[in-house]
Coordinates of C-alpha atoms in Angstrom, one line a residue:
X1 CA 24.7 30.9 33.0
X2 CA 27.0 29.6 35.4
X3 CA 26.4 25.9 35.1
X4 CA 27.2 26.6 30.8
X5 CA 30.7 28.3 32.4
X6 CA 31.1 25.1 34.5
X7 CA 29.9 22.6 32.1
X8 CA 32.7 24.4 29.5
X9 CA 35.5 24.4 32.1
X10 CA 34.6 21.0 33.1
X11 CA 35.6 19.8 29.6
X12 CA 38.5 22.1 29.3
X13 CA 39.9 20.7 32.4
X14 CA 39.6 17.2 31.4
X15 CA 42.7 17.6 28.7
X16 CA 44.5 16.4 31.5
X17 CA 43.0 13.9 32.8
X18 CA 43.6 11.6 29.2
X19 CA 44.9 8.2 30.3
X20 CA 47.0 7.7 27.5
X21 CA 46.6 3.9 26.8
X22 CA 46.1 2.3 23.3
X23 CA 42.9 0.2 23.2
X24 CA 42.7 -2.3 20.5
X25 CA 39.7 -4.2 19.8
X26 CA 39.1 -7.4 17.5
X27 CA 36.0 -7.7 15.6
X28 CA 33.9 -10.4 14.1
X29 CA 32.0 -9.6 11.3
X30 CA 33.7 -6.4 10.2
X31 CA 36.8 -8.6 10.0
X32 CA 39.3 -6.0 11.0
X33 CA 41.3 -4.9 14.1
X34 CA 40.9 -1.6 15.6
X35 CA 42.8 0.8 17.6
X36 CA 41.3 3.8 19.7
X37 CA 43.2 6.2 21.9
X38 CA 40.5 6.7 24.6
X39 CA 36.9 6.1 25.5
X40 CA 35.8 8.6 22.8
X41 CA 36.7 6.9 20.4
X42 CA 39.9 9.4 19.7
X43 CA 42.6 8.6 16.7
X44 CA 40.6 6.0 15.5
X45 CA 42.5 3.9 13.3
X46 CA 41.5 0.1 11.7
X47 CA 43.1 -2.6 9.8
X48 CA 41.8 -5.6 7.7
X49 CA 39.4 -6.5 5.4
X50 CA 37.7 -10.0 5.0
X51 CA 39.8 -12.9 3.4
X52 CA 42.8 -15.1 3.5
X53 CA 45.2 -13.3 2.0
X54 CA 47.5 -10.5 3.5
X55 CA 45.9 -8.0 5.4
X56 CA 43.1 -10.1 5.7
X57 CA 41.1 -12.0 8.3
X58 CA 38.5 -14.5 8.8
X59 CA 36.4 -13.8 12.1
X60 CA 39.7 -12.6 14.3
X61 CA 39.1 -13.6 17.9
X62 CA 42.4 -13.1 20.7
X63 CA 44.5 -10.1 20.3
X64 CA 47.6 -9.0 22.7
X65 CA 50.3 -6.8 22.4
X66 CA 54.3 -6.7 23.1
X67 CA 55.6 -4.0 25.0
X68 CA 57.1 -3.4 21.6
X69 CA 54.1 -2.8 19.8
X70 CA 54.0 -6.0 18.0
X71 CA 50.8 -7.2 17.4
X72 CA 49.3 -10.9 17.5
X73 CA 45.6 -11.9 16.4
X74 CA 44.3 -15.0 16.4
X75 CA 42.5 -15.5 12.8
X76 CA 39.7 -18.2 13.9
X77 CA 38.2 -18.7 10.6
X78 CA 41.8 -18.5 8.8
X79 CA 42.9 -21.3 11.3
X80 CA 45.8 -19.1 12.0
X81 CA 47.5 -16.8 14.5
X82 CA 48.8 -13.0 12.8
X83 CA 51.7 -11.0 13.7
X84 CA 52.6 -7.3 12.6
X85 CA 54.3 -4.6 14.1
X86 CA 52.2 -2.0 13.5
X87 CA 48.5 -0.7 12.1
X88 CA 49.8 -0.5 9.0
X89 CA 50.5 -4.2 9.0
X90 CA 54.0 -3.8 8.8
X91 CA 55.7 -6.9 8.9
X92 CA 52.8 -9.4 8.4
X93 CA 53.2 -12.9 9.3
X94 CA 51.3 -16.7 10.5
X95 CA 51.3 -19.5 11.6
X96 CA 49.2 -22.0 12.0
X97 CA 48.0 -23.6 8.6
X98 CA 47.4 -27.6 8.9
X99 CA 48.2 -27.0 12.8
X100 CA 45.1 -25.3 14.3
X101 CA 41.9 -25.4 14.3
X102 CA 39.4 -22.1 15.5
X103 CA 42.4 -21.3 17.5
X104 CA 40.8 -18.7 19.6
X105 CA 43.3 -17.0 22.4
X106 CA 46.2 -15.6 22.5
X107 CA 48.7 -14.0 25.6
X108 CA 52.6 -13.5 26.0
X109 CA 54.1 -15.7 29.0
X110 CA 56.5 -13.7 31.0
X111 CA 59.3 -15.5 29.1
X112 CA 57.9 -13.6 25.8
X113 CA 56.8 -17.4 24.8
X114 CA 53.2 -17.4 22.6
X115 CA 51.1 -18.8 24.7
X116 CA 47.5 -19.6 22.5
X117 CA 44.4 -21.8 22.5
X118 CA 43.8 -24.5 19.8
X119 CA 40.0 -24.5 20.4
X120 CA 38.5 -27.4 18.3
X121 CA 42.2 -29.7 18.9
X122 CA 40.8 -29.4 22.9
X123 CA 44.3 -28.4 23.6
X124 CA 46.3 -25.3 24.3
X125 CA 49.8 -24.2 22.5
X126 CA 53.1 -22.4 23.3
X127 CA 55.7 -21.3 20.8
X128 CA 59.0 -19.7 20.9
X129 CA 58.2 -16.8 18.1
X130 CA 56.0 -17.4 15.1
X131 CA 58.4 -20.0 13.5
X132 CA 56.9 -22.4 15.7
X133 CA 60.2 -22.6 17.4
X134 CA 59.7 -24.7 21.0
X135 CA 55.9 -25.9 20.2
X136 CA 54.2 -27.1 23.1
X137 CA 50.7 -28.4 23.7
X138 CA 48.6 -29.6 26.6
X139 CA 45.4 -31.2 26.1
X140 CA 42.4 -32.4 28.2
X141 CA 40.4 -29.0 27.4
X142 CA 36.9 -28.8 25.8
X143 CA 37.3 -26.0 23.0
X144 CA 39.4 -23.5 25.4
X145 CA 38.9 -19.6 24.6
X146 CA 40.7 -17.8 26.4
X147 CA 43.9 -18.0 27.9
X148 CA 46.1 -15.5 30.3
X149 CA 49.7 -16.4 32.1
X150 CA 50.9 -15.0 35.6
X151 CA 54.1 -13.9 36.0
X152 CA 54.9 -16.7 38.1
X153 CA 54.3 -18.9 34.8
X154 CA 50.9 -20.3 35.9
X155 CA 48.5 -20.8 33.2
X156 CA 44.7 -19.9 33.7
X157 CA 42.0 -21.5 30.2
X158 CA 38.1 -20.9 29.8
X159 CA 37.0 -23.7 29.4
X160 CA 33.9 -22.7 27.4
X161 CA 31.5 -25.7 27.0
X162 CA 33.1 -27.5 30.2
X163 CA 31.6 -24.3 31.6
X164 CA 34.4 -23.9 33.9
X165 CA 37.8 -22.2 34.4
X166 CA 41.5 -24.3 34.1
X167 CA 44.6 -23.6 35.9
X168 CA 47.9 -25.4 35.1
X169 CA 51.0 -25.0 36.7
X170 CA 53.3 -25.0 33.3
X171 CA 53.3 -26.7 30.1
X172 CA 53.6 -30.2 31.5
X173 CA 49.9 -29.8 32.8
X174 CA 50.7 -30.0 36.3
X175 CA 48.8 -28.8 38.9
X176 CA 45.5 -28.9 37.0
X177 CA 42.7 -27.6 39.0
X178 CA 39.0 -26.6 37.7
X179 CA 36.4 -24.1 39.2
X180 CA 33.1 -24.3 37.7
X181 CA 30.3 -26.1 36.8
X182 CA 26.9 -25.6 34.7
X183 CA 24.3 -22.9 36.0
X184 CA 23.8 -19.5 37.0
X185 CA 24.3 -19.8 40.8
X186 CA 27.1 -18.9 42.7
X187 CA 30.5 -21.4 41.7
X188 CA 28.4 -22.0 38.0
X189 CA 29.2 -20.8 34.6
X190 CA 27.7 -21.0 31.5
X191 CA 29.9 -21.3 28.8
X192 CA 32.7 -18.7 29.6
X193 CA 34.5 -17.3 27.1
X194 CA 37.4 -15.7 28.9
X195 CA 39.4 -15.3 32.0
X196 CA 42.5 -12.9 33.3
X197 CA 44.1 -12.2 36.9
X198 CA 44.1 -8.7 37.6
X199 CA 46.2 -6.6 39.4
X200 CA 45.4 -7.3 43.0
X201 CA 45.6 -11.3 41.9
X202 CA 42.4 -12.3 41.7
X203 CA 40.8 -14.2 38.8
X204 CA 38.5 -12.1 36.5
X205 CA 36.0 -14.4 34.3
X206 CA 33.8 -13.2 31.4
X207 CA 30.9 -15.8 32.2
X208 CA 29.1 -15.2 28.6
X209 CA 26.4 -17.5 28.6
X210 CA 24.7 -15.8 32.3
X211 CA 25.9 -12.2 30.7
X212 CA 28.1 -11.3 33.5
X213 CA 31.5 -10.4 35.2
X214 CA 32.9 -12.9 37.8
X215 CA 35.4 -12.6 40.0
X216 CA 36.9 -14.7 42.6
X217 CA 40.0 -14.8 45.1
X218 CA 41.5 -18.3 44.0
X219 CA 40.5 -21.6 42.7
X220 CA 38.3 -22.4 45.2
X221 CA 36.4 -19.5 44.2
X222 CA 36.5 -17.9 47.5
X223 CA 35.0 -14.5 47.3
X224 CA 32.6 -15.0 44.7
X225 CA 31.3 -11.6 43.2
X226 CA 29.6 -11.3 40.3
X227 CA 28.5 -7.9 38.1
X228 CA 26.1 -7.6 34.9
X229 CA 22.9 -9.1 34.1
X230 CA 21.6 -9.6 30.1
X231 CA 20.5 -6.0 28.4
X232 CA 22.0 -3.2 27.2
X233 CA 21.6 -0.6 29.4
X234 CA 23.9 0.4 31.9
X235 CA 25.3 -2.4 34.5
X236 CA 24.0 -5.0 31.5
X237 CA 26.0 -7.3 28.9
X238 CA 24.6 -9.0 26.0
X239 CA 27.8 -11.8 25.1
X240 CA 30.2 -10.0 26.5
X241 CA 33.2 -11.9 25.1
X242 CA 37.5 -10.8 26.2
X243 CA 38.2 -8.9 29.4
X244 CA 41.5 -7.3 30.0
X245 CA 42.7 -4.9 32.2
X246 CA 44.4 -1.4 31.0
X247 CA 47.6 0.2 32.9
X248 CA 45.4 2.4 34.8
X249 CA 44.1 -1.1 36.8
X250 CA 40.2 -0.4 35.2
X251 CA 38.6 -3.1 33.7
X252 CA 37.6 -3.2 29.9
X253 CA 35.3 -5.6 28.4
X254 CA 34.2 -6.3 25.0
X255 CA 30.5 -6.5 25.0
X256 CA 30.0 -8.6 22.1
X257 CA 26.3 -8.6 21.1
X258 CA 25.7 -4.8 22.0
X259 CA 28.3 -4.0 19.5
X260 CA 30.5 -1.9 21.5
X261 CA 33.1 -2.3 24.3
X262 CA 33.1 -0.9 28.2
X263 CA 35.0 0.0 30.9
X264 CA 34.4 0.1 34.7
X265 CA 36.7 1.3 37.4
X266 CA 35.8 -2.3 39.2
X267 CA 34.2 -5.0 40.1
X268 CA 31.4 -2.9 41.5
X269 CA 30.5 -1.2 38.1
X270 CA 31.3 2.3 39.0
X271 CA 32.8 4.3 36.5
X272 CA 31.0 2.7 33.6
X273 CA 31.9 3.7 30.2
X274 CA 30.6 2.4 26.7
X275 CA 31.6 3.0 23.4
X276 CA 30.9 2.1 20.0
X277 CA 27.5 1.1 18.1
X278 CA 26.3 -1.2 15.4
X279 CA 27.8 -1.1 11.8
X280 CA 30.9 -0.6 9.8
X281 CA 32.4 2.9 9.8
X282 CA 34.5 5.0 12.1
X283 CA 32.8 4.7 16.1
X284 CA 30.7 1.3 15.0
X285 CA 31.6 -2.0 16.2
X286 CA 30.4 -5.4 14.4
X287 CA 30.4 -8.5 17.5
X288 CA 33.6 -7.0 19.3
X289 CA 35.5 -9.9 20.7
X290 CA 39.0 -9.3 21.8
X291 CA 39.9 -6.3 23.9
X292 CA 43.7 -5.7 25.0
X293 CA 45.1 -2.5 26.6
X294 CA 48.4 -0.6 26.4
X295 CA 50.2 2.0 27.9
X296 CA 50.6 4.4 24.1
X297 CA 54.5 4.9 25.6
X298 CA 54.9 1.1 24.5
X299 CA 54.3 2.0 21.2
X300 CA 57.8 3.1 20.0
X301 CA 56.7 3.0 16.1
X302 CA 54.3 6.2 16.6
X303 CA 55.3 9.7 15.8
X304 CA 53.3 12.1 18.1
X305 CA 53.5 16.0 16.8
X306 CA 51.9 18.5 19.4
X307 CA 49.3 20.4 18.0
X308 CA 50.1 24.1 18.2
X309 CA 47.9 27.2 17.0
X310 CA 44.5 25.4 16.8
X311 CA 42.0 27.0 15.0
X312 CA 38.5 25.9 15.3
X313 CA 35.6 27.6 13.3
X314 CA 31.6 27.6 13.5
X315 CA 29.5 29.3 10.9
X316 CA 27.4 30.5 11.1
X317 CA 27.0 31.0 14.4
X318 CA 24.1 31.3 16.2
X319 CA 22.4 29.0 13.3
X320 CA 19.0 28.0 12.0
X321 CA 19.8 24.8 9.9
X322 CA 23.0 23.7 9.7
X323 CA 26.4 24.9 11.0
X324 CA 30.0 24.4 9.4
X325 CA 32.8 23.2 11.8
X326 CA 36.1 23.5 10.5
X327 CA 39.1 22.5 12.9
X328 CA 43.0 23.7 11.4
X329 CA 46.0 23.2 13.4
X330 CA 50.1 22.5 12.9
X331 CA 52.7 21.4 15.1
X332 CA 55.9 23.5 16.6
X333 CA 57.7 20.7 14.8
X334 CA 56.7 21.1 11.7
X335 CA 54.8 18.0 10.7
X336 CA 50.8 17.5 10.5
X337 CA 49.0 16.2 14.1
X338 CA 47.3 13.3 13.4
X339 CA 43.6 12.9 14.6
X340 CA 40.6 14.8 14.7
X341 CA 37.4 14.1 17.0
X342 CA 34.3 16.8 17.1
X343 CA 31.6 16.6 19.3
X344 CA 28.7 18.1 20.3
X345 CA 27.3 18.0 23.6
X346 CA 23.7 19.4 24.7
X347 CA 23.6 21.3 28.0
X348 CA 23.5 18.3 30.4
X349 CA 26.2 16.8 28.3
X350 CA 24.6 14.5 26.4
X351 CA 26.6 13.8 22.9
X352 CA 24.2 14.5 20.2
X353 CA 26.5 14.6 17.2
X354 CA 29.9 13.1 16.4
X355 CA 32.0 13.7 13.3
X356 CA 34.1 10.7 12.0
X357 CA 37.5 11.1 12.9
X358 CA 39.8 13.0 10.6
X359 CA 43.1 11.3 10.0
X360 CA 44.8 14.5 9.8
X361 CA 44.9 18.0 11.3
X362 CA 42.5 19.9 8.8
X363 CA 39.1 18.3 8.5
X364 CA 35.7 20.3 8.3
X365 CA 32.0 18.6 9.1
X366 CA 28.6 19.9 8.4
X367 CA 26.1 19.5 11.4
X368 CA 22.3 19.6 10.9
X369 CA 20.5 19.0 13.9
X370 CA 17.5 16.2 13.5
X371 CA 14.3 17.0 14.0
X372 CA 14.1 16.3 17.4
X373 CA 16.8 18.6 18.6
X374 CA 15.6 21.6 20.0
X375 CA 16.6 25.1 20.3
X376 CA 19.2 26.0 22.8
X377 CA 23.3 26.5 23.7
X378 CA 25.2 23.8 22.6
X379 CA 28.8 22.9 23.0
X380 CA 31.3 21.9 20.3
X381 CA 34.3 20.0 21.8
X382 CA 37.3 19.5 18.9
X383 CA 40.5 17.0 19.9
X384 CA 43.4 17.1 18.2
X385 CA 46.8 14.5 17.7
X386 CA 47.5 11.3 19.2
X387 CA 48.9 9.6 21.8
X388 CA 49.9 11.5 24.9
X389 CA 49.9 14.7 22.3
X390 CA 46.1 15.2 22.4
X391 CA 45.0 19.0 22.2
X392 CA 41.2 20.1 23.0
X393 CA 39.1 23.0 22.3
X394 CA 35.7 23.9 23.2
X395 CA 33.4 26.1 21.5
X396 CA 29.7 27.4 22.3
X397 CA 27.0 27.3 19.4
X398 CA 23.4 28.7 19.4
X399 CA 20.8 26.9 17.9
X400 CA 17.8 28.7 17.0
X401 CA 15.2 26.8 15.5

């Protein structure tokens, strides 16, 4: 039994070891923007529905966030770029109607300037605030995606069907340099969709069409590495589609055609995490597009509550059938902890069950093992809160066949 005590202290331990960064995630065809606190999926939380009204979005693409929290999405379909302040939608407003057309990317300059790309007018945009204050365009581009500014103020564009990146000095277009050309060798591209510089300066390109990561050291592409091949197993990328990089320095990637997003520690691929799946509720992703990661501290809007006093109940327990798991909890502060996660992981921790997330601290599932899950120990995981407030408990279960 010692690897079951080691398996449970193993989870246990890893409370503290939550990086807590805000991932927020843009999606396609379920037309809404989501927001996850970890890998797990943890205080899942989603905005939009499809249309053109308020609240609403057409195939949203780009997505970055302030330091303050606000939020900006560019709404392809809707020919528009989206601001609100929060997941509520607080404070929704656009721009773009009669001015864009599939405008695709979106970053903040180091000025707090808009910086976005107007993908069919071949040309790329800054604004002042979403007044349209101080617009700006450079052109010369064929359908640009994706867009990302140093803090020096350089400019990098994918240049998607010119399969090839674009660097500009500023918003007069000087210093335009290109890296890239057609094929799947080193120095080629096929249509990429987006490109970033990451912390140690180098430029990170999401080379969609040959379903891998590039890197290179400068615009000469010195130090060509590439990761990923087409699949959807591990070390594989079917469309991936954005690439950003979190607080923590990892890489995360939204891996468009397999429906869910992932993150690797580095160019190499270690460290590689996935989450999400096909389809429309809580943990499913529809064509992921846009990824962008936060520290949750920059999120001044959010209330986190400590959860205090968990109590976390199995019955019954061991089981034949089916087993109830019932999770109650309240903070010192008074107020209800938002967000509940259960799992259940097999001995080798593999997850064989997840419960949608609960929105609020007292939420209760019904597991009933498919028929190919056998007999044995199994162990129930519960999260609580949100933020940098997240609580854990783990609890063993006996299934008996």
């Amino acid at each position: 039994m010692k690897w079951v005590v080691f398996f449970l202290v193993f989870f246990l331990a890893g409370v503290s070891w939550c990086e807590f960064e805000y991932i927020y995630i843009t999606e396609r065809l379920n037309n809404r923007i989501t927001r996850i606190s970890d890998m797990l999926g943890s205080g899942w939380v989603s905005y939009g529905s499809s249309g053109s009204g308020i609240g609403q979005f057409l195939a949203p693409y780009g997505i970055t966030v302030s330091r303050t929290g606000d939020i900006y999405v560019m709404d392809q379909h809707n020919h528009r770029i989206v601001h609100f302040t929060d997941m509520t939608g607080t404070g929704w407003e656009t721009f773009g109607s009669g001015i864009l057309q599939y405008a695709a990317g979106v970053t903040l300059g180091p000025e707090n300037w808009i910086y976005l790309t107007d993908s069919y007018n071949s040309r790329i945009a800054r604004m002042a605030d979403m007044s349209g204050a101080g617009w700006t365009t450079v052109g010369g581009f064929d359908n640009p995606g994706g867009i990302d500014v140093t803090n020096n103020g350089k400019i990098y564009v994918s240049d998607g069907p010119g399969n090839r990146i674009v660097r500009v000095d500023d918003m007069t277009g000087a210093g335009w340099v290109t890296f890239g050309t057609y094929g799947s060798g080193a120095g080629e591209l096929i249509d990429p969709w987006d490109v970033c510089v990451g912390p140690d300066s180098k430029i990170y390109i999401s080379d969609t069409g040959n379903d891998r990561l590039v890197r290179i050291d400068d615009m000469t592409g010195a130090g060509w590495t590439t990761y990923g091949s087409y699949g959807s197993g591990t070390g594989q990328f079917n469309n991936p589609a954005h690439i950003t990089f979190g607080p923590s320095g990892k890489i995360y990637i939204a891996d468009q055609h397999n429906h869910r997003i992932v993150r690797i520690d580095d160019i190499t691929g270690s460290g590689w995490t996935t989450y999400g799946s096909y389809g429309t509720g809580t943990g499913h992703f529809a064509e992921p597009t846009g990824i962008y990661v936060v520290l949750a501290t920059w999120i001044k809007t959010e209330v986190y509550l400590k959860p205090e006093h968990i109590q976390f109940f199995t019955y019954p327990n061991p089981f034949n059938s089916a087993v109830t798991i019932s999770v109650y909890c309240h903070s010192r502060e008074g107020g209800n902890p938002k967000g509940v996660a259960v799992q259940i992981f097999d001995i080798t921790g593999r997850i064989v069950y997840e419960m949608p997330v609960g929105a609020y601290r007292d939420t209760s599932a019904v597991w009933t093992p498919e028929e190919s899950v056998g007999s044995g120990v199994y162990l129930v995981r519960a999260k609580v809160g949100s933020g940098p407030t997240i609580e854990s408990v783990v609890k063993r279960i006996v299934y008996l066949k």
